[in-house]
Short mmCIF file of C-alpha atoms and ligand atoms in Angstrom, two decimals:
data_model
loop_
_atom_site.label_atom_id
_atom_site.label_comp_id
_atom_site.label_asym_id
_atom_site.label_seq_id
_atom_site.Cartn_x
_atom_site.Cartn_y
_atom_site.Cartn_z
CA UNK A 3 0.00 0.00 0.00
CA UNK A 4 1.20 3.41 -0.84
CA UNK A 5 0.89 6.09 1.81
CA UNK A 6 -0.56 9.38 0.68
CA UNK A 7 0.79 12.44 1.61
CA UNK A 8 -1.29 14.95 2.61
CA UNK A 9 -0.64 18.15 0.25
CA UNK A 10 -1.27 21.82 2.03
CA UNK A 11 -2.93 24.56 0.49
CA UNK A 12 -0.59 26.67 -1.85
CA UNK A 13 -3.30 29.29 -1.99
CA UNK A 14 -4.13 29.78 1.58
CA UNK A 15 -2.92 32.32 3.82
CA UNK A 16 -1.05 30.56 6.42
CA UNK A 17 0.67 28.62 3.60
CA UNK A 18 1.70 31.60 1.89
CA UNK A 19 3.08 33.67 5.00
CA UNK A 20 5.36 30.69 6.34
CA UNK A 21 6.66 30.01 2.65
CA UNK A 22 7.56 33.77 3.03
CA UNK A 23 9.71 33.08 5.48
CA UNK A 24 10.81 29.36 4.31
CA UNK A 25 11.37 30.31 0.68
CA UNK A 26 13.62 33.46 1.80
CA UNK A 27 15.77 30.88 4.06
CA UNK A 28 16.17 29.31 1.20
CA UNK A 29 17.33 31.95 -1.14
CA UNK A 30 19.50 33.75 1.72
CA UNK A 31 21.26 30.36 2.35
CA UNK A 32 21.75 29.87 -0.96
CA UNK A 33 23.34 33.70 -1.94
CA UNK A 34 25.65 32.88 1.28
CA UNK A 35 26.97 29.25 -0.46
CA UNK A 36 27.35 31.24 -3.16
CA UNK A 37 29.66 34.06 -1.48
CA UNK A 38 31.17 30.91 0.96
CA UNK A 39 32.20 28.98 -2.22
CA UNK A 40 33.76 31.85 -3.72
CA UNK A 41 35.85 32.36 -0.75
CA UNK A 42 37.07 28.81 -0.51
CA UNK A 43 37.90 29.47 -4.07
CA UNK A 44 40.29 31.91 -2.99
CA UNK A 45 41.17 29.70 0.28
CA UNK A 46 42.16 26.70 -1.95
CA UNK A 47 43.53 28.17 -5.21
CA UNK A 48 44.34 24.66 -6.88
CA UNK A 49 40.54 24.13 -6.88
CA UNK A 50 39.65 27.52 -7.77
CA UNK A 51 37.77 26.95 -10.97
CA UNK A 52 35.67 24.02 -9.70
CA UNK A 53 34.62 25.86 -6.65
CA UNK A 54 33.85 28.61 -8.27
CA UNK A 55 31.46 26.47 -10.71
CA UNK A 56 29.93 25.40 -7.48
CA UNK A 57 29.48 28.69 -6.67
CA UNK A 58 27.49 29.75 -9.31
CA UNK A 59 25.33 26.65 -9.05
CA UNK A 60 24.13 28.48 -5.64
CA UNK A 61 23.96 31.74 -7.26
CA UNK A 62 21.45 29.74 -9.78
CA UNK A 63 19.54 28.05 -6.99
CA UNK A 64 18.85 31.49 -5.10
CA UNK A 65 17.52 33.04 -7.96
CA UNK A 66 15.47 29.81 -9.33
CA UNK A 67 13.95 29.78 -5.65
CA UNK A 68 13.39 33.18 -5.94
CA UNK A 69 11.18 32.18 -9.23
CA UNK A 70 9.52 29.80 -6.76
CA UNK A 71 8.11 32.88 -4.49
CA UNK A 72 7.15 35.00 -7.20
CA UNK A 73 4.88 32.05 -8.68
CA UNK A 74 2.73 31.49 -5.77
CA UNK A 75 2.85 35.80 -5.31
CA UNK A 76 5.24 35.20 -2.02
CA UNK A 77 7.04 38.74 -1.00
CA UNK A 78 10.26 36.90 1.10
CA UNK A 79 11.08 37.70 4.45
CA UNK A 80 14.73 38.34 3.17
CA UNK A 81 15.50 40.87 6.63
CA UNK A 82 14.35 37.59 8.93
CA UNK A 83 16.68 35.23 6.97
CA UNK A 84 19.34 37.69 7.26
CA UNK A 85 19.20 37.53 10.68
CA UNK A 86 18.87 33.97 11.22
CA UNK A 87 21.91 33.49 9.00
CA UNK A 88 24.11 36.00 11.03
CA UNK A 89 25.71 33.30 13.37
CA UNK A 90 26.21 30.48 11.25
CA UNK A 91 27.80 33.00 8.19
CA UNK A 92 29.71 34.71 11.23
CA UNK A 93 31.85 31.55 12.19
CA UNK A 94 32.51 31.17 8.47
CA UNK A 95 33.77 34.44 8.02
CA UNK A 96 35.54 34.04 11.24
CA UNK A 97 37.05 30.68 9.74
CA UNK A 98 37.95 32.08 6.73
CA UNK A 99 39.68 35.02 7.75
CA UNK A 100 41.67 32.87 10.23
CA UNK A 101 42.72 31.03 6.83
CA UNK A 102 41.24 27.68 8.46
CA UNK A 103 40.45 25.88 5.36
CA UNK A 104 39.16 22.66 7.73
CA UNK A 105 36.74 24.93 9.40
CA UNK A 106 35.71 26.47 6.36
CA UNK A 107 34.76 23.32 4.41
CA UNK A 108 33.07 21.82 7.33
CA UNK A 109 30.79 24.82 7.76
CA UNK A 110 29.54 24.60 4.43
CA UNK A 111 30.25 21.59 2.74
CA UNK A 112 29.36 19.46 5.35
CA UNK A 113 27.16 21.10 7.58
CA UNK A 114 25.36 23.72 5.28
CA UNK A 115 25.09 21.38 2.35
CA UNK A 116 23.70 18.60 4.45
CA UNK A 117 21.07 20.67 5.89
CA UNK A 118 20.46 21.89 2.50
CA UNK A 119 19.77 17.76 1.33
CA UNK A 120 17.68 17.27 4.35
CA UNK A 121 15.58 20.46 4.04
CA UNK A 122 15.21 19.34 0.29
CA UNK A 123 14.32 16.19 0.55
CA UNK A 124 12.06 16.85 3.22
CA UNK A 125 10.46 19.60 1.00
CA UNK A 126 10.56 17.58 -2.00
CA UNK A 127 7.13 15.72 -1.83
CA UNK A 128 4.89 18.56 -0.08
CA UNK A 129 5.95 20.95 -2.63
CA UNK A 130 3.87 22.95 -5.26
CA UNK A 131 3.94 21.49 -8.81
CA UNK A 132 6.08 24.86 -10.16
CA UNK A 133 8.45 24.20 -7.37
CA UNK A 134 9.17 20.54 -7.48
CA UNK A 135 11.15 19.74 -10.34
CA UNK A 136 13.13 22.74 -9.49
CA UNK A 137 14.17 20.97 -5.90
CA UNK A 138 14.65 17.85 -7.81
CA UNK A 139 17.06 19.37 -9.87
CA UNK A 140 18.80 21.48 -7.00
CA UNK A 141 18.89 18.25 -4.50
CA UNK A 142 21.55 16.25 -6.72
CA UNK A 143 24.09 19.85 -6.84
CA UNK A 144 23.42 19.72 -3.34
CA UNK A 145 24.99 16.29 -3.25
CA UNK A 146 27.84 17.19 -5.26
CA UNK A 147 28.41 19.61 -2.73
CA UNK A 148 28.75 17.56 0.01
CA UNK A 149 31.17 15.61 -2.33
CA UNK A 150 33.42 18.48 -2.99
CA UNK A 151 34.12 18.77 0.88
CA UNK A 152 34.52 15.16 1.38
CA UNK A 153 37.01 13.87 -1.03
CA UNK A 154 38.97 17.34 0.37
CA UNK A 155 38.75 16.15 4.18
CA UNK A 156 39.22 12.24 3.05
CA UNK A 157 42.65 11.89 2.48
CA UNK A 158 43.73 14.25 5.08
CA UNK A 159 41.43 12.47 7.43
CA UNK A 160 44.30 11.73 10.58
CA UNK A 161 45.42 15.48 10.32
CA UNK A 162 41.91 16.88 10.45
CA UNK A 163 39.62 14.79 12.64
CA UNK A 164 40.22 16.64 15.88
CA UNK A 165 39.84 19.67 14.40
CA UNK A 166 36.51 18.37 12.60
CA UNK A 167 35.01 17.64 16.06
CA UNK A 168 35.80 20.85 17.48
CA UNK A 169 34.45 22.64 14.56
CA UNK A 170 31.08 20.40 14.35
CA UNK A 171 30.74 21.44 18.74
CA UNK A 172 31.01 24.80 17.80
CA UNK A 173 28.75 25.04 14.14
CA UNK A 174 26.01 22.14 14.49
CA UNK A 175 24.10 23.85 17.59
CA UNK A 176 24.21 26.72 15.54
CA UNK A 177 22.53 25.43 12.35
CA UNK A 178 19.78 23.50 14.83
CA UNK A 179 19.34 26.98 16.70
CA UNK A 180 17.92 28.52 13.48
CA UNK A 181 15.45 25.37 13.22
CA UNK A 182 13.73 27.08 16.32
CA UNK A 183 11.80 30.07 14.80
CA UNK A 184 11.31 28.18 12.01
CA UNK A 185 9.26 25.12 13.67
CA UNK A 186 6.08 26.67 13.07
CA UNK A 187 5.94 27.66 9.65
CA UNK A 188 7.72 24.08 8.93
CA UNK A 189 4.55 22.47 9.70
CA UNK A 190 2.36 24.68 8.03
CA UNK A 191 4.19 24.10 4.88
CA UNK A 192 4.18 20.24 5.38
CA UNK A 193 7.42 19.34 6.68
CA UNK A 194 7.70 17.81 10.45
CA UNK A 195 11.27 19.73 12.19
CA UNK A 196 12.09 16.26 14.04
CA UNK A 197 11.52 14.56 10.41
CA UNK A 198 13.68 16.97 8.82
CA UNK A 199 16.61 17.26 12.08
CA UNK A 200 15.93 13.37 11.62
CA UNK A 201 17.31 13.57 8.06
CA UNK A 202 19.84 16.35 8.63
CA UNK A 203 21.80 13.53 11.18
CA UNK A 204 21.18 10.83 8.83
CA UNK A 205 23.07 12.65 5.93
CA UNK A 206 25.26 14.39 8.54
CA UNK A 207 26.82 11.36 10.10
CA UNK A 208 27.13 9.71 6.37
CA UNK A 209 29.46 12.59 5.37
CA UNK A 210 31.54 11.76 8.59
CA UNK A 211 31.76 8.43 7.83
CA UNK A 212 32.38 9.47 4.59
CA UNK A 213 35.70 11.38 5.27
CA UNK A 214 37.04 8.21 7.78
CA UNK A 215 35.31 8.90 10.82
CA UNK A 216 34.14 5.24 12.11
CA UNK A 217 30.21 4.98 12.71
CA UNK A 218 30.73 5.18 16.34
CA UNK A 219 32.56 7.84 16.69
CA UNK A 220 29.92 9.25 14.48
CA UNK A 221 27.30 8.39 17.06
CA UNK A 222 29.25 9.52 19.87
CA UNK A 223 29.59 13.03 18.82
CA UNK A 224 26.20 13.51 17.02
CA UNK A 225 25.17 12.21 20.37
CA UNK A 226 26.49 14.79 22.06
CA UNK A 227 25.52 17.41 19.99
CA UNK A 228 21.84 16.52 20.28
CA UNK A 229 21.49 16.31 23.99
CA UNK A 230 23.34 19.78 23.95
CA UNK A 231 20.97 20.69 21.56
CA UNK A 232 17.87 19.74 23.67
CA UNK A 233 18.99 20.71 27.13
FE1 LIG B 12 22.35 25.27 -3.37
FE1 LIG B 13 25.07 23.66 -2.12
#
């Protein structure tokens, strides 16, 4: 038996006032992958041409979510994202001014980009018909993304892991914090926050496997983050 999903109301007004919010997440996280990218561009010039392909990817996914708004007559809360953006782009910044290239590519390659797949896939079936095939199509850059950060971190993997803990203590409460004024207007559009935090650990703890962390050292620190997260 195939379970039916329950599809909200585009046109109603609670639907469209939390996808004002939603959608402008979206398109303010994806103009800040595209500025991150471009820095790590800079950051790691022997890759400078492929990262900055991946950053205009983002700069292509901001503006074909902005298409997404305008099509079901959405004005984004751009200001609000801005805001809830300020602390996770902050310890970028901070991480690429400091010339940490570790800290850099967890931030947004792992972290970011893994939120981004969970979000997405999440988002994927409850979404409008306009806006659908355009996640579809945005959910496999995503994953080349992710990619991009772990076959960097992979074969450096002994000289990096303690500095990939640290950097996930300090960065993965602060992508969950912005989850919090968001919980609201996540159900309204159709997508449960413990179904998509759910997801963001699942595809989380793959890309830390991914890079040569074993799985339970995986669950050890995700384990910690969570109860931090929750107390
Ligand atoms: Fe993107
Ligand atoms: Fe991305």
């Amino acid at each position: 038996m195939t379970a039916t999903i329950a599809l909200p109301d585009y046109s109603s007004a609670a639907y469209l006032e939390a996808y004002s919010r939603i959608n402008a997440m979206v398109i303010v996280g994806e103009g800040l992958a595209d500025r991150h990218f471009r820095l790590l561009a800079r950051a790691i010039p022997e890759d400078a041409e492929t990262l900055q392909t991946l950053a205009a990817m983002e700069g292509r996914h901001a503006r074909d979510f902005v298409g997404c708004g305008v099509h079901l007559g959405v004005k984004p809360d751009v200001p609000l994202a801005r805001s809830l953006f300020v602390p996770l782009h902050a310890l970028f910044l901070k991480a690429s001014r400091a010339g940490d290239r570790v800290a850099c590519l967890v931030i947004q390659c792992l972290i970011v980009e893994s939120f981004a797949v969970a979000a997405y896939r999440c988002y994927l079936p409850v979404a409008d018909a306009y806006a659908r095939p355009i996640t579809a199509e945005v959910l496999k850059d995503e994953a080349r993304h992710l990619s991009y950060g772990e076959d960097w971190l992979r074969p450096r993997f002994q000289e990096v892991a303690e500095e990939v803990v640290a950097c996930c203590r300090r960065a993965v409460p602060v992508a969950l914090g912005m989850l919090e004024r968001l919980k609201p207007d996540l159900d309204t559009i159709g997508i449960a926050p413990v179904e998509l935090v759910g997801e963001f650990m699942a595809c989380f703890q793959e890309s830390l496997v991914a890079i040569g962390f074993s799985p339970a050292r995986c669950r050890q620190v995700l384990t910690e983050l969570a109860a931090e997260a929750l107390a």
